[in-house]
Amino acid sequence: MPKSNGHRKETAHTIGQLADTVSRAGAQIADTASRAGATAGKTVTASAPTGVLQQSVQNLAGTLAERAVAGLAGRASRTADRLTDYAEGRGGNLLAAVTGVEKLAGGASPWQAMMSAGVSKLGHTVRETFEGVKESLTGGKGKGGTTKLKLTNIVEHIDVGVPIDLAYDQWTQFADFPKFTKKLEQVEQVSDEKLSWTGKVFWSRRTWESTILEQVPFERIVWRSKGAKGYVDGAVTFHEITPDLTRILVVLEYHPRGVFEKTANLWRAAGRRCRLELKHFQRHVMTEAVLHSDDIVGWHGEIHDSEVVEDDETARRRETEDDRGEEQTQETEAEEAEQDEEEEVDERNEDQRATDEDKQREPSRHRTAARKSPVTRRSRESEGANR
């Protein structure tokens, strides 16, 4: 037992000397790297007397030297710690302490230990790479273990130079979308609130179904979708800026599921596709629909909570009655305004006649008074003579 302690003390002393040797070797490497940088700087100065280039070479040499010393010092420190543990009897053997391979401490051969360490490191690297790719494609977990949203938020708007009713009617003609868009191939109106879509993604076709949750004529449409390879939820609203200018605001939630969809989503392909399709809609409305507005018959029904509360026929009948009521109201208001104007004219005429009559009466009074005044004076004079 004393021999073992003495042997370990000698080993510890040897380890200290090894650490000092490593430190001196690191210092020599740093000094050599510094000299190499200075020599390179002199060489560059002699060949091309450029101060900026010389300074860059010196900085590069210094950086390389610092990295080499830092790496060597770190390895030496870890090796010294393992040797110290071995010297203090904390397990392992001398070869494992020097190489840092844990398998050697369990009695494995050096070749098996190195192969096991290499495979373990390779597996760890592959696992980290796979997790990174997986999180890039599918989302992953955020801080605190909460799941991140696996969707793409898209917000776009366009201004269309047509009245709001024409823009809304053209939008509700879903079956016409493939005529002026690029990636939509077919849209089937299953019912008033359900639609079936077929689109093209790269070289493959994708189908999905959408259900309209809320639809208010000339205001908004909100829908939800479902599909095996991905789907799009969203809403569209219509805003009248002027009688001949309408703003259409589109908000989408894109949920990619297929390999193509997730790969394309890394480059925000869905957002660019949405912008392009909206421009196609804008072009179609302002060049085609505006010239044949009478041929476009939209759906004017109303939907709430995925249920049709008013169908298109009832809505159009109500709109016709409302239009007639508005026309009658306008006619009644016009008649009342005309009657009020006539009464006001009559009142003005009566006031004018009364004013004219008053003006005619006032001179006659003055003339009568003038005629009576001489007679009165003569009568008074005759009365005085008689007296």
mmCIF file of C-alpha atoms in Angstrom:
data_model
loop_
_atom_site.group_PDB
_atom_site.id
_atom_site.type_symbol
_atom_site.label_atom_id
_atom_site.label_comp_id
_atom_site.label_asym_id
_atom_site.label_seq_id
_atom_site.Cartn_x
_atom_site.Cartn_y
_atom_site.Cartn_z
ATOM 1 C CA MET A 1 0.000 0.000 0.000
ATOM 2 C CA PRO A 2 2.760 2.550 0.741
ATOM 3 C CA LYS A 3 4.394 1.582 -2.518
ATOM 4 C CA SER A 4 1.163 2.282 -4.325
ATOM 5 C CA ASN A 5 0.880 5.701 -2.711
ATOM 6 C CA GLY A 6 4.457 6.488 -3.591
ATOM 7 C CA HIS A 7 3.898 5.355 -7.114
ATOM 8 C CA ARG A 8 0.835 7.583 -7.439
ATOM 9 C CA LYS A 9 2.768 10.551 -6.001
ATOM 10 C CA GLU A 10 5.468 10.019 -8.592
ATOM 11 C CA THR A 11 2.769 9.829 -11.274
ATOM 12 C CA ALA A 12 1.216 13.047 -10.028
ATOM 13 C CA HIS A 13 4.672 14.699 -10.093
ATOM 14 C CA THR A 14 5.165 13.413 -13.626
ATOM 15 C CA ILE A 15 1.725 14.733 -14.615
ATOM 16 C CA GLY A 16 2.674 18.179 -13.280
ATOM 17 C CA GLN A 17 5.852 18.129 -15.323
ATOM 18 C CA LEU A 18 3.817 17.043 -18.370
ATOM 19 C CA ALA A 19 1.418 19.939 -17.891
ATOM 20 C CA ASP A 20 4.356 22.360 -17.623
ATOM 21 C CA THR A 21 5.838 20.868 -20.771
ATOM 22 C CA VAL A 22 2.508 21.303 -22.577
ATOM 23 C CA SER A 23 2.293 24.927 -21.430
ATOM 24 C CA ARG A 24 5.831 25.653 -22.639
ATOM 25 C CA ALA A 25 5.011 23.937 -25.938
ATOM 26 C CA GLY A 26 1.949 26.142 -26.304
ATOM 27 C CA ALA A 27 4.022 29.237 -25.639
ATOM 28 C CA GLN A 28 6.588 28.135 -28.201
ATOM 29 C CA ILE A 29 3.820 27.531 -30.752
ATOM 30 C CA ALA A 30 2.397 30.997 -30.107
ATOM 31 C CA ASP A 31 5.864 32.548 -30.455
ATOM 32 C CA THR A 32 6.476 30.589 -33.671
ATOM 33 C CA ALA A 33 3.101 31.646 -35.074
ATOM 34 C CA SER A 34 3.799 35.258 -34.184
ATOM 35 C CA ARG A 35 7.193 35.098 -35.924
ATOM 36 C CA ALA A 36 5.546 33.477 -38.923
ATOM 37 C CA GLY A 37 3.028 36.278 -39.058
ATOM 38 C CA ALA A 38 5.756 38.894 -38.818
ATOM 39 C CA THR A 39 7.770 37.128 -41.527
ATOM 40 C CA ALA A 40 4.697 36.921 -43.748
ATOM 41 C CA GLY A 41 4.054 40.593 -43.116
ATOM 42 C CA LYS A 42 7.639 41.478 -44.111
ATOM 43 C CA THR A 43 7.362 39.314 -47.218
ATOM 44 C CA VAL A 44 4.121 40.981 -48.260
ATOM 45 C CA THR A 45 5.629 44.402 -47.544
ATOM 46 C CA ALA A 46 8.622 43.619 -49.716
ATOM 47 C CA SER A 47 6.604 42.272 -52.625
ATOM 48 C CA ALA A 48 3.637 44.631 -52.448
ATOM 49 C CA PRO A 49 4.106 47.587 -50.149
ATOM 50 C CA THR A 50 0.519 47.804 -49.057
ATOM 51 C CA GLY A 51 -0.120 48.602 -45.408
ATOM 52 C CA VAL A 52 -3.656 47.229 -45.372
ATOM 53 C CA LEU A 53 -2.580 43.846 -46.773
ATOM 54 C CA GLN A 54 0.302 43.587 -44.310
ATOM 55 C CA GLN A 55 -1.986 44.317 -41.399
ATOM 56 C CA SER A 56 -4.494 41.700 -42.623
ATOM 57 C CA VAL A 57 -1.797 39.019 -42.878
ATOM 58 C CA GLN A 58 -0.523 39.811 -39.392
ATOM 59 C CA ASN A 59 -4.030 39.674 -37.973
ATOM 60 C CA LEU A 60 -4.642 36.331 -39.675
ATOM 61 C CA ALA A 61 -1.435 34.847 -38.318
ATOM 62 C CA GLY A 62 -2.207 36.094 -34.830
ATOM 63 C CA THR A 63 -5.715 34.658 -34.956
ATOM 64 C CA LEU A 64 -4.472 31.254 -36.107
ATOM 65 C CA ALA A 65 -1.883 31.226 -33.334
ATOM 66 C CA GLU A 66 -4.448 32.112 -30.691
ATOM 67 C CA ARG A 67 -6.775 29.358 -31.870
ATOM 68 C CA ALA A 68 -3.978 26.793 -31.882
ATOM 69 C CA VAL A 69 -2.860 27.755 -28.366
ATOM 70 C CA ALA A 70 -6.428 27.791 -27.055
ATOM 71 C CA GLY A 71 -7.139 24.327 -28.484
ATOM 72 C CA LEU A 72 -3.874 22.871 -27.226
ATOM 73 C CA ALA A 73 -4.326 24.411 -23.797
ATOM 74 C CA GLY A 74 -7.851 23.002 -23.547
ATOM 75 C CA ARG A 75 -6.734 19.517 -24.492
ATOM 76 C CA ALA A 76 -3.805 19.699 -22.108
ATOM 77 C CA SER A 77 -6.087 20.807 -19.296
ATOM 78 C CA ARG A 78 -8.506 17.929 -19.896
ATOM 79 C CA THR A 79 -5.632 15.443 -20.126
ATOM 80 C CA ALA A 80 -4.136 16.787 -16.873
ATOM 81 C CA ASP A 81 -7.499 16.400 -15.124
ATOM 82 C CA ARG A 82 -7.826 12.793 -16.270
ATOM 83 C CA LEU A 83 -4.279 12.004 -15.197
ATOM 84 C CA THR A 84 -4.929 13.602 -11.828
ATOM 85 C CA ASP A 85 -8.019 11.453 -11.365
ATOM 86 C CA TYR A 86 -5.990 8.389 -12.237
ATOM 87 C CA ALA A 87 -3.223 9.402 -9.826
ATOM 88 C CA GLU A 88 -5.733 9.891 -7.011
ATOM 89 C CA GLY A 89 -7.227 6.455 -7.581
ATOM 90 C CA ARG A 90 -10.600 7.448 -9.028
ATOM 91 C CA GLY A 91 -10.703 4.590 -11.499
ATOM 92 C CA GLY A 92 -9.623 3.986 -15.084
ATOM 93 C CA ASN A 93 -6.241 3.175 -16.480
ATOM 94 C CA LEU A 94 -3.329 5.235 -17.706
ATOM 95 C CA LEU A 95 -4.055 4.770 -21.418
ATOM 96 C CA ALA A 96 -7.676 5.836 -20.967
ATOM 97 C CA ALA A 97 -6.538 8.882 -19.011
ATOM 98 C CA VAL A 98 -4.085 9.917 -21.717
ATOM 99 C CA THR A 99 -6.381 9.306 -24.718
ATOM 100 C CA GLY A 100 -9.699 10.301 -23.136
ATOM 101 C CA VAL A 101 -11.499 7.217 -24.508
ATOM 102 C CA GLU A 102 -13.820 5.857 -21.802
ATOM 103 C CA LYS A 103 -14.109 2.378 -23.312
ATOM 104 C CA LEU A 104 -10.472 1.685 -22.363
ATOM 105 C CA ALA A 105 -11.392 1.969 -18.711
ATOM 106 C CA GLY A 106 -13.772 -0.975 -19.154
ATOM 107 C CA GLY A 107 -11.093 -3.286 -20.488
ATOM 108 C CA ALA A 108 -11.752 -2.888 -24.236
ATOM 109 C CA SER A 109 -8.936 -2.853 -26.721
ATOM 110 C CA PRO A 110 -7.677 0.510 -27.995
ATOM 111 C CA TRP A 111 -9.009 -0.208 -31.508
ATOM 112 C CA GLN A 112 -12.493 -1.107 -30.230
ATOM 113 C CA ALA A 113 -12.541 1.928 -27.960
ATOM 114 C CA MET A 114 -11.611 4.310 -30.798
ATOM 115 C CA MET A 115 -14.172 2.727 -33.156
ATOM 116 C CA SER A 116 -16.899 2.954 -30.508
ATOM 117 C CA ALA A 117 -16.092 6.608 -29.818
ATOM 118 C CA GLY A 118 -16.110 7.430 -33.542
ATOM 119 C CA VAL A 119 -19.456 5.706 -34.145
ATOM 120 C CA SER A 120 -20.982 7.415 -31.113
ATOM 121 C CA LYS A 121 -19.826 10.835 -32.288
ATOM 122 C CA LEU A 122 -21.068 10.164 -35.821
ATOM 123 C CA GLY A 123 -24.466 9.062 -34.520
ATOM 124 C CA HIS A 124 -24.736 12.152 -32.360
ATOM 125 C CA THR A 125 -23.901 14.388 -35.330
ATOM 126 C CA VAL A 126 -26.420 12.653 -37.587
ATOM 127 C CA ARG A 127 -29.070 12.855 -34.884
ATOM 128 C CA GLU A 128 -28.514 16.589 -34.415
ATOM 129 C CA THR A 129 -28.631 17.170 -38.184
ATOM 130 C CA PHE A 130 -31.865 15.198 -38.533
ATOM 131 C CA GLU A 131 -33.489 17.078 -35.656
ATOM 132 C CA GLY A 132 -32.497 20.385 -37.244
ATOM 133 C CA VAL A 133 -33.998 19.429 -40.602
ATOM 134 C CA LYS A 134 -37.114 18.108 -38.913
ATOM 135 C CA GLU A 135 -37.637 21.326 -36.979
ATOM 136 C CA SER A 136 -37.104 23.359 -40.152
ATOM 137 C CA LEU A 137 -39.743 21.366 -42.018
ATOM 138 C CA THR A 138 -42.349 20.693 -39.343
ATOM 139 C CA GLY A 139 -41.892 23.246 -36.620
ATOM 140 C CA GLY A 140 -40.761 21.651 -33.354
ATOM 141 C CA LYS A 141 -40.982 22.737 -29.771
ATOM 142 C CA GLY A 142 -40.382 26.200 -28.462
ATOM 143 C CA LYS A 143 -39.259 27.331 -25.033
ATOM 144 C CA GLY A 144 -40.912 25.652 -22.087
ATOM 145 C CA GLY A 145 -41.919 22.590 -24.132
ATOM 146 C CA THR A 146 -44.719 24.390 -25.982
ATOM 147 C CA THR A 147 -45.360 23.298 -29.562
ATOM 148 C CA LYS A 148 -44.736 25.911 -32.232
ATOM 149 C CA LEU A 149 -47.416 26.816 -34.744
ATOM 150 C CA LYS A 150 -46.965 24.685 -37.843
ATOM 151 C CA LEU A 151 -48.513 27.112 -40.277
ATOM 152 C CA THR A 152 -47.590 29.964 -42.572
ATOM 153 C CA ASN A 153 -49.355 33.284 -42.077
ATOM 154 C CA ILE A 154 -50.125 35.103 -45.353
ATOM 155 C CA VAL A 155 -51.676 38.587 -45.527
ATOM 156 C CA GLU A 156 -52.191 40.263 -48.911
ATOM 157 C CA HIS A 157 -54.491 42.881 -50.447
ATOM 158 C CA ILE A 158 -55.306 44.294 -53.873
ATOM 159 C CA ASP A 159 -57.228 47.335 -55.119
ATOM 160 C CA VAL A 160 -59.615 46.689 -58.001
ATOM 161 C CA GLY A 161 -61.010 49.552 -60.056
ATOM 162 C CA VAL A 162 -64.611 48.288 -60.128
ATOM 163 C CA PRO A 163 -67.647 48.714 -57.827
ATOM 164 C CA ILE A 164 -67.800 46.509 -54.770
ATOM 165 C CA ASP A 165 -70.781 44.484 -55.997
ATOM 166 C CA LEU A 166 -68.955 43.474 -59.200
ATOM 167 C CA ALA A 167 -65.779 42.505 -57.302
ATOM 168 C CA TYR A 168 -67.811 40.429 -54.831
ATOM 169 C CA ASP A 169 -69.886 38.726 -57.546
ATOM 170 C CA GLN A 170 -66.750 37.722 -59.474
ATOM 171 C CA TRP A 171 -65.088 36.362 -56.325
ATOM 172 C CA THR A 172 -68.100 34.163 -55.484
ATOM 173 C CA GLN A 173 -67.875 32.547 -58.929
ATOM 174 C CA PHE A 174 -65.442 29.951 -57.570
ATOM 175 C CA ALA A 175 -65.831 27.630 -60.580
ATOM 176 C CA ASP A 176 -64.308 30.375 -62.775
ATOM 177 C CA PHE A 177 -61.066 30.577 -60.773
ATOM 178 C CA PRO A 178 -59.185 27.994 -62.922
ATOM 179 C CA LYS A 179 -59.870 30.160 -65.999
ATOM 180 C CA PHE A 180 -57.553 32.970 -64.885
ATOM 181 C CA THR A 181 -55.287 31.412 -62.219
ATOM 182 C CA LYS A 182 -52.204 29.241 -62.868
ATOM 183 C CA LYS A 183 -52.116 26.452 -60.268
ATOM 184 C CA LEU A 184 -55.824 25.800 -59.737
ATOM 185 C CA GLU A 185 -57.115 23.135 -62.109
ATOM 186 C CA GLN A 186 -60.671 22.556 -60.898
ATOM 187 C CA VAL A 187 -63.119 23.971 -58.353
ATOM 188 C CA GLU A 188 -66.377 22.129 -57.723
ATOM 189 C CA GLN A 189 -69.280 23.724 -55.849
ATOM 190 C CA VAL A 190 -70.523 20.733 -53.845
ATOM 191 C CA SER A 191 -73.134 22.819 -52.026
ATOM 192 C CA ASP A 192 -73.686 26.432 -51.055
ATOM 193 C CA GLU A 193 -71.225 26.111 -48.174
ATOM 194 C CA LYS A 194 -68.869 23.335 -49.387
ATOM 195 C CA LEU A 195 -66.219 23.442 -52.128
ATOM 196 C CA SER A 196 -63.782 20.883 -53.574
ATOM 197 C CA TRP A 197 -60.462 22.185 -54.925
ATOM 198 C CA THR A 198 -57.827 20.565 -57.154
ATOM 199 C CA GLY A 199 -54.455 22.266 -57.557
ATOM 200 C CA LYS A 200 -50.973 21.501 -58.804
ATOM 201 C CA VAL A 201 -47.880 21.444 -56.568
ATOM 202 C CA PHE A 202 -44.681 20.894 -58.549
ATOM 203 C CA TRP A 203 -45.430 17.754 -60.598
ATOM 204 C CA SER A 204 -48.165 16.419 -58.323
ATOM 205 C CA ARG A 205 -51.857 17.219 -57.902
ATOM 206 C CA ARG A 206 -53.378 18.028 -54.549
ATOM 207 C CA THR A 207 -57.048 18.044 -53.536
ATOM 208 C CA TRP A 208 -58.662 19.618 -50.502
ATOM 209 C CA GLU A 209 -62.135 20.540 -49.306
ATOM 210 C CA SER A 210 -63.246 23.793 -47.752
ATOM 211 C CA THR A 211 -66.317 24.742 -45.745
ATOM 212 C CA ILE A 212 -67.567 28.319 -45.573
ATOM 213 C CA LEU A 213 -68.161 29.251 -41.942
ATOM 214 C CA GLU A 214 -69.496 32.747 -42.546
ATOM 215 C CA GLN A 215 -70.485 34.671 -45.655
ATOM 216 C CA VAL A 216 -72.055 38.122 -45.622
ATOM 217 C CA PRO A 217 -72.780 39.605 -49.066
ATOM 218 C CA PHE A 218 -70.404 42.402 -50.123
ATOM 219 C CA GLU A 219 -68.564 42.199 -46.768
ATOM 220 C CA ARG A 220 -66.637 38.999 -45.943
ATOM 221 C CA ILE A 221 -66.176 35.265 -46.450
ATOM 222 C CA VAL A 222 -64.525 33.022 -43.817
ATOM 223 C CA TRP A 223 -63.694 29.353 -44.456
ATOM 224 C CA ARG A 224 -61.894 26.294 -43.058
ATOM 225 C CA SER A 225 -60.320 23.468 -45.079
ATOM 226 C CA LYS A 226 -58.983 19.933 -44.758
ATOM 227 C CA GLY A 227 -56.643 17.896 -46.943
ATOM 228 C CA ALA A 228 -54.243 14.968 -46.728
ATOM 229 C CA LYS A 229 -51.224 16.863 -48.107
ATOM 230 C CA GLY A 230 -52.057 20.297 -46.714
ATOM 231 C CA TYR A 231 -54.851 22.839 -46.641
ATOM 232 C CA VAL A 232 -55.573 26.558 -46.497
ATOM 233 C CA ASP A 233 -57.817 28.322 -43.964
ATOM 234 C CA GLY A 234 -58.570 31.991 -44.261
ATOM 235 C CA ALA A 235 -60.861 34.952 -44.783
ATOM 236 C CA VAL A 236 -61.446 37.600 -47.433
ATOM 237 C CA THR A 237 -63.097 40.986 -46.887
ATOM 238 C CA PHE A 238 -64.318 43.638 -49.313
ATOM 239 C CA HIS A 239 -64.012 47.376 -48.644
ATOM 240 C CA GLU A 240 -65.465 50.187 -50.741
ATOM 241 C CA ILE A 241 -62.915 52.979 -51.066
ATOM 242 C CA THR A 242 -64.850 54.931 -53.713
ATOM 243 C CA PRO A 243 -67.910 53.961 -55.813
ATOM 244 C CA ASP A 244 -65.520 52.654 -58.509
ATOM 245 C CA LEU A 245 -62.639 51.374 -56.341
ATOM 246 C CA THR A 246 -62.722 48.287 -54.095
ATOM 247 C CA ARG A 247 -60.037 46.914 -51.759
ATOM 248 C CA ILE A 248 -59.877 43.137 -51.242
ATOM 249 C CA LEU A 249 -58.009 41.939 -48.127
ATOM 250 C CA VAL A 250 -56.988 38.263 -47.930
ATOM 251 C CA VAL A 251 -55.705 36.525 -44.765
ATOM 252 C CA LEU A 252 -54.584 32.886 -45.112
ATOM 253 C CA GLU A 253 -53.322 30.148 -42.793
ATOM 254 C CA TYR A 254 -51.343 27.639 -44.851
ATOM 255 C CA HIS A 255 -50.833 24.202 -43.249
ATOM 256 C CA PRO A 256 -48.282 22.183 -45.299
ATOM 257 C CA ARG A 257 -48.157 18.415 -44.770
ATOM 258 C CA GLY A 258 -46.601 16.799 -47.829
ATOM 259 C CA VAL A 259 -42.873 16.648 -48.539
ATOM 260 C CA PHE A 260 -43.160 18.999 -51.516
ATOM 261 C CA GLU A 261 -45.317 21.406 -49.525
ATOM 262 C CA LYS A 262 -42.981 21.544 -46.538
ATOM 263 C CA THR A 263 -39.927 21.922 -48.750
ATOM 264 C CA ALA A 264 -41.511 24.730 -50.763
ATOM 265 C CA ASN A 265 -42.704 26.370 -47.561
ATOM 266 C CA LEU A 266 -39.078 26.931 -46.532
ATOM 267 C CA TRP A 267 -38.839 29.495 -49.345
ATOM 268 C CA ARG A 268 -42.306 30.976 -48.670
ATOM 269 C CA ALA A 269 -43.612 29.697 -51.986
ATOM 270 C CA ALA A 270 -47.216 29.822 -50.756
ATOM 271 C CA GLY A 271 -47.047 33.571 -50.066
ATOM 272 C CA ARG A 272 -45.593 34.307 -53.495
ATOM 273 C CA ARG A 273 -48.223 32.102 -55.133
ATOM 274 C CA CYS A 274 -51.001 33.964 -53.298
ATOM 275 C CA ARG A 275 -49.700 37.334 -54.506
ATOM 276 C CA LEU A 276 -49.489 36.084 -58.078
ATOM 277 C CA GLU A 277 -53.007 34.624 -58.073
ATOM 278 C CA LEU A 278 -54.439 37.857 -56.638
ATOM 279 C CA LYS A 279 -52.806 39.790 -59.467
ATOM 280 C CA HIS A 280 -54.406 37.383 -61.940
ATOM 281 C CA PHE A 281 -57.785 38.054 -60.308
ATOM 282 C CA GLN A 282 -57.169 41.803 -60.490
ATOM 283 C CA ARG A 283 -56.239 41.575 -64.161
ATOM 284 C CA HIS A 284 -59.277 39.432 -64.999
ATOM 285 C CA VAL A 285 -61.763 41.698 -63.218
ATOM 286 C CA MET A 286 -60.446 44.935 -64.708
ATOM 287 C CA THR A 287 -60.026 43.635 -68.282
ATOM 288 C CA GLU A 288 -62.796 41.050 -68.665
ATOM 289 C CA ALA A 289 -65.425 41.257 -65.946
ATOM 290 C CA VAL A 290 -65.866 45.011 -66.233
ATOM 291 C CA LEU A 291 -66.732 44.609 -69.943
ATOM 292 C CA HIS A 292 -69.323 41.866 -69.311
ATOM 293 C CA SER A 293 -70.661 42.813 -65.896
ATOM 294 C CA ASP A 294 -74.234 41.759 -66.802
ATOM 295 C CA ASP A 295 -73.053 38.174 -67.402
ATOM 296 C CA ILE A 296 -71.576 37.825 -63.891
ATOM 297 C CA VAL A 297 -74.133 36.533 -61.419
ATOM 298 C CA GLY A 298 -72.717 36.127 -57.923
ATOM 299 C CA TRP A 299 -74.094 34.278 -54.919
ATOM 300 C CA HIS A 300 -75.853 36.707 -52.574
ATOM 301 C CA GLY A 301 -76.898 34.242 -49.896
ATOM 302 C CA GLU A 302 -75.827 34.472 -46.259
ATOM 303 C CA ILE A 303 -74.070 31.811 -44.166
ATOM 304 C CA HIS A 304 -73.456 31.719 -40.417
ATOM 305 C CA ASP A 305 -71.862 28.858 -38.442
ATOM 306 C CA SER A 306 -71.522 26.791 -41.646
ATOM 307 C CA GLU A 307 -75.290 26.910 -42.211
ATOM 308 C CA VAL A 308 -77.160 28.745 -44.953
ATOM 309 C CA VAL A 309 -79.522 31.154 -43.224
ATOM 310 C CA GLU A 310 -80.634 32.802 -46.466
ATOM 311 C CA ASP A 311 -80.274 31.266 -49.911
ATOM 312 C CA ASP A 312 -79.469 33.161 -53.091
ATOM 313 C CA GLU A 313 -83.069 33.274 -54.396
ATOM 314 C CA THR A 314 -84.444 34.654 -51.147
ATOM 315 C CA ALA A 315 -81.635 37.174 -50.899
ATOM 316 C CA ARG A 316 -82.222 38.437 -54.454
ATOM 317 C CA ARG A 317 -85.965 38.706 -53.835
ATOM 318 C CA ARG A 318 -85.276 40.714 -50.710
ATOM 319 C CA GLU A 319 -82.811 42.907 -52.586
ATOM 320 C CA THR A 320 -85.444 43.527 -55.294
ATOM 321 C CA GLU A 321 -88.021 44.471 -52.670
ATOM 322 C CA ASP A 322 -85.519 46.693 -50.945
ATOM 323 C CA ASP A 323 -84.686 48.357 -54.263
ATOM 324 C CA ARG A 324 -88.374 48.919 -54.964
ATOM 325 C CA GLY A 325 -88.875 50.253 -51.488
ATOM 326 C CA GLU A 326 -85.942 52.589 -51.946
ATOM 327 C CA GLU A 327 -87.297 53.743 -55.297
ATOM 328 C CA GLN A 328 -90.739 54.384 -53.805
ATOM 329 C CA THR A 329 -89.175 56.171 -50.901
ATOM 330 C CA GLN A 330 -87.121 58.298 -53.243
ATOM 331 C CA GLU A 331 -90.185 59.057 -55.363
ATOM 332 C CA THR A 332 -92.207 59.954 -52.265
ATOM 333 C CA GLU A 333 -89.431 62.149 -50.991
ATOM 334 C CA ALA A 334 -89.156 63.814 -54.386
ATOM 335 C CA GLU A 335 -92.936 64.456 -54.488
ATOM 336 C CA GLU A 336 -92.900 65.829 -50.969
ATOM 337 C CA ALA A 337 -89.965 68.048 -51.807
ATOM 338 C CA GLU A 338 -91.738 69.305 -54.949
ATOM 339 C CA GLN A 339 -94.941 69.951 -53.005
ATOM 340 C CA ASP A 340 -93.054 71.801 -50.309
ATOM 341 C CA GLU A 341 -91.376 73.884 -52.970
ATOM 342 C CA GLU A 342 -94.726 74.759 -54.576
ATOM 343 C CA GLU A 343 -96.195 75.740 -51.213
ATOM 344 C CA GLU A 344 -93.162 77.866 -50.519
ATOM 345 C CA VAL A 345 -93.572 79.584 -53.919
ATOM 346 C CA ASP A 346 -97.257 80.218 -53.214
ATOM 347 C CA GLU A 347 -96.417 81.730 -49.853
ATOM 348 C CA ARG A 348 -93.853 83.972 -51.452
ATOM 349 C CA ASN A 349 -96.375 85.048 -54.093
ATOM 350 C CA GLU A 350 -98.994 85.824 -51.444
ATOM 351 C CA ASP A 351 -96.503 87.847 -49.475
ATOM 352 C CA GLN A 352 -95.572 89.727 -52.621
ATOM 353 C CA ARG A 353 -99.239 90.485 -53.456
ATOM 354 C CA ALA A 354 -99.898 91.697 -49.924
ATOM 355 C CA THR A 355 -96.883 93.941 -50.128
ATOM 356 C CA ASP A 356 -98.048 95.375 -53.483
ATOM 357 C CA GLU A 357 -101.530 96.063 -52.121
ATOM 358 C CA ASP A 358 -100.105 97.879 -49.130
ATOM 359 C CA LYS A 359 -98.003 99.992 -51.406
ATOM 360 C CA GLN A 360 -101.061 100.887 -53.518
ATOM 361 C CA ARG A 361 -103.164 101.818 -50.466
ATOM 362 C CA GLU A 362 -100.645 104.215 -48.924
ATOM 363 C CA PRO A 363 -100.600 106.880 -51.820
ATOM 364 C CA SER A 364 -104.431 107.008 -51.982
ATOM 365 C CA ARG A 365 -104.582 107.973 -48.314
ATOM 366 C CA HIS A 366 -102.157 110.804 -48.902
ATOM 367 C CA ARG A 367 -104.116 112.106 -51.913
ATOM 368 C CA THR A 368 -107.439 112.050 -49.988
ATOM 369 C CA ALA A 369 -105.924 114.004 -47.145
ATOM 370 C CA ALA A 370 -104.568 116.565 -49.613
ATOM 371 C CA ARG A 371 -107.964 117.060 -51.242
ATOM 372 C CA LYS A 372 -109.769 117.488 -47.946
ATOM 373 C CA SER A 373 -107.401 119.983 -46.453
ATOM 374 C CA PRO A 374 -108.361 123.065 -48.661
ATOM 375 C CA VAL A 375 -112.061 122.494 -48.143
ATOM 376 C CA THR A 376 -111.573 122.410 -44.460
ATOM 377 C CA ARG A 377 -109.646 125.647 -44.566
ATOM 378 C CA ARG A 378 -112.364 127.345 -46.714
ATOM 379 C CA SER A 379 -115.114 126.182 -44.435
ATOM 380 C CA ARG A 380 -113.262 127.556 -41.446
ATOM 381 C CA GLU A 381 -112.754 130.945 -43.162
ATOM 382 C CA SER A 382 -116.422 131.265 -44.076
ATOM 383 C CA GLU A 383 -117.389 130.520 -40.538
ATOM 384 C CA GLY A 384 -115.138 133.304 -39.333
ATOM 385 C CA ALA A 385 -116.652 135.877 -41.750
ATOM 386 C CA ASN A 386 -120.150 135.062 -40.621
ATOM 387 C CA ARG A 387 -119.141 135.631 -37.112
#
